[in-house]
Structures are given as structure tokens and as C-alpha cells.
Tab-separated table of C-alpha atoms and ligand atoms in Angstrom:
chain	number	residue	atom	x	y	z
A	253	UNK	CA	-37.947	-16.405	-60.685
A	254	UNK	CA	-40.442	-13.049	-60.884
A	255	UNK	CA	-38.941	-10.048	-60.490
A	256	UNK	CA	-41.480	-7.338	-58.150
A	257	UNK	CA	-40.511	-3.665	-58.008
A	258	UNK	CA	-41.194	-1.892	-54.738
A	259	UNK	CA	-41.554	1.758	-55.070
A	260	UNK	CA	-41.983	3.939	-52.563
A	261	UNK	CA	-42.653	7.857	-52.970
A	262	UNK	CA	-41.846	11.040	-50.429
A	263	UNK	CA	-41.423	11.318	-47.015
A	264	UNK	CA	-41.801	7.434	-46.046
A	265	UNK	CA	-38.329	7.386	-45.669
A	266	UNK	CA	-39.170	8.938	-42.577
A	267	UNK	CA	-41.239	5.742	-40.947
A	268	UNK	CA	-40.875	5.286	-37.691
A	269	UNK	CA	-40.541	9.043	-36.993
A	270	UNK	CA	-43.387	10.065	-38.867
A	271	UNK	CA	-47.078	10.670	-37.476
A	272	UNK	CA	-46.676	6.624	-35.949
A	273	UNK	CA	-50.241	7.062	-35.043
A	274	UNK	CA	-51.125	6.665	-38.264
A	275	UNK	CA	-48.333	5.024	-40.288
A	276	UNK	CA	-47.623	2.395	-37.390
A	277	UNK	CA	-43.814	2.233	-36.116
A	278	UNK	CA	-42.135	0.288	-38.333
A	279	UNK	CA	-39.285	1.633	-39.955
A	280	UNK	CA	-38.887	1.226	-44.293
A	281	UNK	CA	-36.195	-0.464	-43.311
A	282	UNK	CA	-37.866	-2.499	-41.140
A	283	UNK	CA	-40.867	-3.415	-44.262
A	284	UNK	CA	-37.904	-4.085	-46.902
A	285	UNK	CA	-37.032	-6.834	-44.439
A	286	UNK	CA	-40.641	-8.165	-44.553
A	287	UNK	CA	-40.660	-8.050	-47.943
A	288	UNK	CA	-37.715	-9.562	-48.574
A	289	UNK	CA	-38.587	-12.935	-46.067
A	290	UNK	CA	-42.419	-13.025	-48.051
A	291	UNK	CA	-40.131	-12.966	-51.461
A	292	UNK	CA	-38.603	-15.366	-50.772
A	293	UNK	CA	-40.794	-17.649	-48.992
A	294	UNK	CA	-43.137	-16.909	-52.450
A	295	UNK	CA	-40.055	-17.634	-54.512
A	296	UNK	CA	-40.176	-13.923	-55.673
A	297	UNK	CA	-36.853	-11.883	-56.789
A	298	UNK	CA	-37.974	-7.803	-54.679
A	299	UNK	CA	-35.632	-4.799	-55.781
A	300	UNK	CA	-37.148	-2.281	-52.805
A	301	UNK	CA	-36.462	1.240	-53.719
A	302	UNK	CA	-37.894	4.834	-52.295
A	303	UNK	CA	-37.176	8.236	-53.721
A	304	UNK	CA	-38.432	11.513	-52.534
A	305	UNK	CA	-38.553	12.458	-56.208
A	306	UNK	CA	-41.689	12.239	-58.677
A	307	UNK	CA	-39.546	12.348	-61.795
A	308	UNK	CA	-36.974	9.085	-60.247
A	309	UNK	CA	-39.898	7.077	-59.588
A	310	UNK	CA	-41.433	7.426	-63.164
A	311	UNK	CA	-37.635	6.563	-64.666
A	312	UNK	CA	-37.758	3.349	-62.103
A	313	UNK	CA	-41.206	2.667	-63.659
A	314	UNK	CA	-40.107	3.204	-66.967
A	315	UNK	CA	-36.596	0.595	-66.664
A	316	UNK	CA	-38.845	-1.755	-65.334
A	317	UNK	CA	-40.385	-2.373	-68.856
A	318	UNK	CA	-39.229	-5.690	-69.586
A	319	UNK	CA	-37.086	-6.513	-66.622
A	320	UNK	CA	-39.999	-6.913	-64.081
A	321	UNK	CA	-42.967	-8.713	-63.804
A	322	UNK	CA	-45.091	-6.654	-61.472
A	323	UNK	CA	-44.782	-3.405	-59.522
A	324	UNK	CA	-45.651	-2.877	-55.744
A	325	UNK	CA	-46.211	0.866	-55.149
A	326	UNK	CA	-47.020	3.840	-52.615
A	327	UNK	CA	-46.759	6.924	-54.408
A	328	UNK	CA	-46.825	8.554	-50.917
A	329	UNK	CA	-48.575	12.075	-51.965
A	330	UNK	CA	-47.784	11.598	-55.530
A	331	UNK	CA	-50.818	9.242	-55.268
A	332	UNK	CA	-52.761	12.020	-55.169
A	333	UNK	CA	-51.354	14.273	-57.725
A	334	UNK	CA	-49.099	12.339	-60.179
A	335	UNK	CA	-50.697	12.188	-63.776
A	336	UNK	CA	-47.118	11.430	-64.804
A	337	UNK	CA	-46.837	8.767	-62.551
A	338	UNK	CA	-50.352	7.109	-63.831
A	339	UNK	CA	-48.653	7.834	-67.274
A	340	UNK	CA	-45.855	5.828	-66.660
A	341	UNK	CA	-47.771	2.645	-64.908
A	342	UNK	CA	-50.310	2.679	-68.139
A	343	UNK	CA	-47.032	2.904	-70.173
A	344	UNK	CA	-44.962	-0.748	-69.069
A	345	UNK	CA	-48.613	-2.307	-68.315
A	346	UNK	CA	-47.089	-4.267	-65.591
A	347	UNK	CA	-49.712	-5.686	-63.007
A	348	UNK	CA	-49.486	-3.063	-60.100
A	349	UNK	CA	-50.865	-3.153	-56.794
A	350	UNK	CA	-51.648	0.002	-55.094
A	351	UNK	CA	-50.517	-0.113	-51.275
A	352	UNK	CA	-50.981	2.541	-48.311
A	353	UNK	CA	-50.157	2.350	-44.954
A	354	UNK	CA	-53.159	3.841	-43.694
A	355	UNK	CA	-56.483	4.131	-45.238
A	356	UNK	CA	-56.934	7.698	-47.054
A	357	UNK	CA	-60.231	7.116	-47.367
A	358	UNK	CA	-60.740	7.507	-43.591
A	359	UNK	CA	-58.301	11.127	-43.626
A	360	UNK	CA	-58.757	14.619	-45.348
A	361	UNK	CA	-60.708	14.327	-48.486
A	362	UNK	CA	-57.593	15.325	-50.765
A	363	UNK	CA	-56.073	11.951	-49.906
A	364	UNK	CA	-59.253	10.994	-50.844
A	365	UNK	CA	-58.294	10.680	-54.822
A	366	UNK	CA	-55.928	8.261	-56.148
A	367	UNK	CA	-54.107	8.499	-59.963
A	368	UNK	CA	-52.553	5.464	-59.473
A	369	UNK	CA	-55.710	3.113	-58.753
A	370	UNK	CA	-57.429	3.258	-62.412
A	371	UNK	CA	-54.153	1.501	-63.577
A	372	UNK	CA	-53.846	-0.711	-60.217
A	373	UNK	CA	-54.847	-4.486	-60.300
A	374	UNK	CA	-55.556	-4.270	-56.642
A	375	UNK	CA	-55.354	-2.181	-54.031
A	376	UNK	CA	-54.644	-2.807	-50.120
A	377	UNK	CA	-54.915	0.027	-47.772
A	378	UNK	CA	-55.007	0.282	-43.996
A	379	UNK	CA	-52.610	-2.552	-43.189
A	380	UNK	CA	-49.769	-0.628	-42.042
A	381	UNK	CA	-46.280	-2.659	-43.225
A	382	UNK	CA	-48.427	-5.444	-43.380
A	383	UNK	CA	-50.317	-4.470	-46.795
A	384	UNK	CA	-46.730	-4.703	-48.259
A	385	UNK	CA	-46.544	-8.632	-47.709
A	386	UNK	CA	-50.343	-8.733	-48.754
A	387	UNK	CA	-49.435	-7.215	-51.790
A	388	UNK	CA	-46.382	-9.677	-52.442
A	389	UNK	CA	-48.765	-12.278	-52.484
A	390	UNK	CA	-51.620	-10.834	-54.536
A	391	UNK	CA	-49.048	-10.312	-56.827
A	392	UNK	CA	-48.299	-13.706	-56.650
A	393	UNK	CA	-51.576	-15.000	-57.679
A	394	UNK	CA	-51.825	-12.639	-60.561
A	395	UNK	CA	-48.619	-13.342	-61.819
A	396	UNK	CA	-49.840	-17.414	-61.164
A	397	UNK	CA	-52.799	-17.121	-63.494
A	398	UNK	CA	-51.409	-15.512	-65.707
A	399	UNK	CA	-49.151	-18.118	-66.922
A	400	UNK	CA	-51.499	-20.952	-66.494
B	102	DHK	C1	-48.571	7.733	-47.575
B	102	DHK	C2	-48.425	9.071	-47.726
B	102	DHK	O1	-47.227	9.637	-47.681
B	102	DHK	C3	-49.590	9.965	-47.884
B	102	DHK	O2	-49.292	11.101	-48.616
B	102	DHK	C4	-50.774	9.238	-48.475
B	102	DHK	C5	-49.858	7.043	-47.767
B	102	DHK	C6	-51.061	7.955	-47.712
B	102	DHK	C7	-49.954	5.812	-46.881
B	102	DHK	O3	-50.903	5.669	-46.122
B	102	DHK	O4	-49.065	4.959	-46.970
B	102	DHK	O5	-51.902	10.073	-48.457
């Protein structure tokens, strides 16, 4: 069965709470348990991790070299900033789809660059928890034609 690593960067351990207007209601907690009913539905393994720390999510990215098959991920802010996480992505060449809860494109123009997007396959923004499940099954079809 595939193996998909969700990553998710600072502060969106603080769904629910945080600016709902724009990142919807829904707790993390509340999207692992999305993610984990579209896994399995897909017949996908999901190991659903978030860290507040840039230099934690490249060592997850890293240790998935090799164990995983593809990598779900909002960098949160490090999106915006991380050449080490765009480093690490280009370094396990895992498919990756780039997901945001809201659409930065719409919000201040700093949000309005992305390091992780030149190394994503796709990218889903705007969806709220939603884009996580879309992802799940992008990843899905990638992972499908691939192997055929
Ligand atoms: C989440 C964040 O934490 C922001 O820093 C990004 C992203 C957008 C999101 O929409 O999920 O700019």
C-alpha cells in the first residue's frame, strides 16, 4: 500500500482558533481525520505530522527518502521563505503536492511567492481542509500512472 507524508509547517496547529475567516474552522485535528477516511477509502497508508520548526520538517522530508511514495505539504510561512525546505523536496524527488488553506494569491503580496511550488507536482489552494483530501487523490493518480 503507498505510503503519503503529510507535513504541516507553523502555527496551523492553531486551526480552529486562528483567523477562521480565512483558514475555515476546522481543527488539524479535525483534517487528519479527513485524511485518514480519503486514505483509506484510496487504499493509501497517511503518517500526518505538523511541526512549528523549519529544520524538523526538512529531517521529516529527508527520512522520507525511500520509505514514502509521495509528500502532501503546507509549509505554512516557510512556503514563503524556506530555500532549505525546497532543498530538501528537490533532494528525495518524491511527487509533492503543494496545499494551502486559503489562496495566497488573493492576500498580501509576500504570501504571494512560493519555494515549494517549482518542486510541486500540483498545487491546490483555496479549499480550506478540503484541498487536503484533493490532494490525497491527485496523489493518487500520480502515483497510478506512474506504475502503469
Ligand atoms: C498557511 C499559512 O500559515 C500562511 O503562512 C500561508 C497557508 C498560507 C494556508 O493558506 O494554508 O501564507
Amino acid at each position: 500500500m503507498p505510503s503519503i507524508l503529510i507535513l504541516n509547517g507553523p502555527n496551523l496547529n492553531m486551526l480552529g482558533i486562528r483567523e477562521p475567516a480565512i483558514y475555515g474552522s476546522e481543527t488539524l485535528a479535525d483534517i487528519k481525520r479527513k485524511c485518514q477516511a480519503e486514505a483509506k477509502a484510496l487504499g493509501l497508508k497517511v503518517d500526518f505530522r505538523q511541526s512549528n520548526h523549519e529544520g524538523e520538517l526538512v529531517t521529516w522530508i529527508q527520512k522520507a527518502y525511500g520509505k514514502m511514495d509521495g509528500i502532501i505539504l503546507n509549509a505554512g510561512a516557510y512556503t514563503h521563505t524556506s530555500i532549505a525546505i525546497h532543498d530538501a523536496l528537490k533532494a528525495v524527488g518524491l511527487p509533492v503536492i503543494e496545499v494551502h488553506l486559503s489562496n495566497p494569491h488573493e492576500r498580501e503580496s509576500f504570501r504571494h511567492v512560493s519555494y515549494v511550488a517549482p518542486v510541486a507536482a500540483d498545487i491546490i489552494t483555496g479549499k480550506r481542509g478540503e484541498g487536503y483530501v484533493l490532494a490525497l487523490r491527485r496523489l493518487k493518480d500520480i502515483l497510478k500512472n506512474k506504475n502503469s
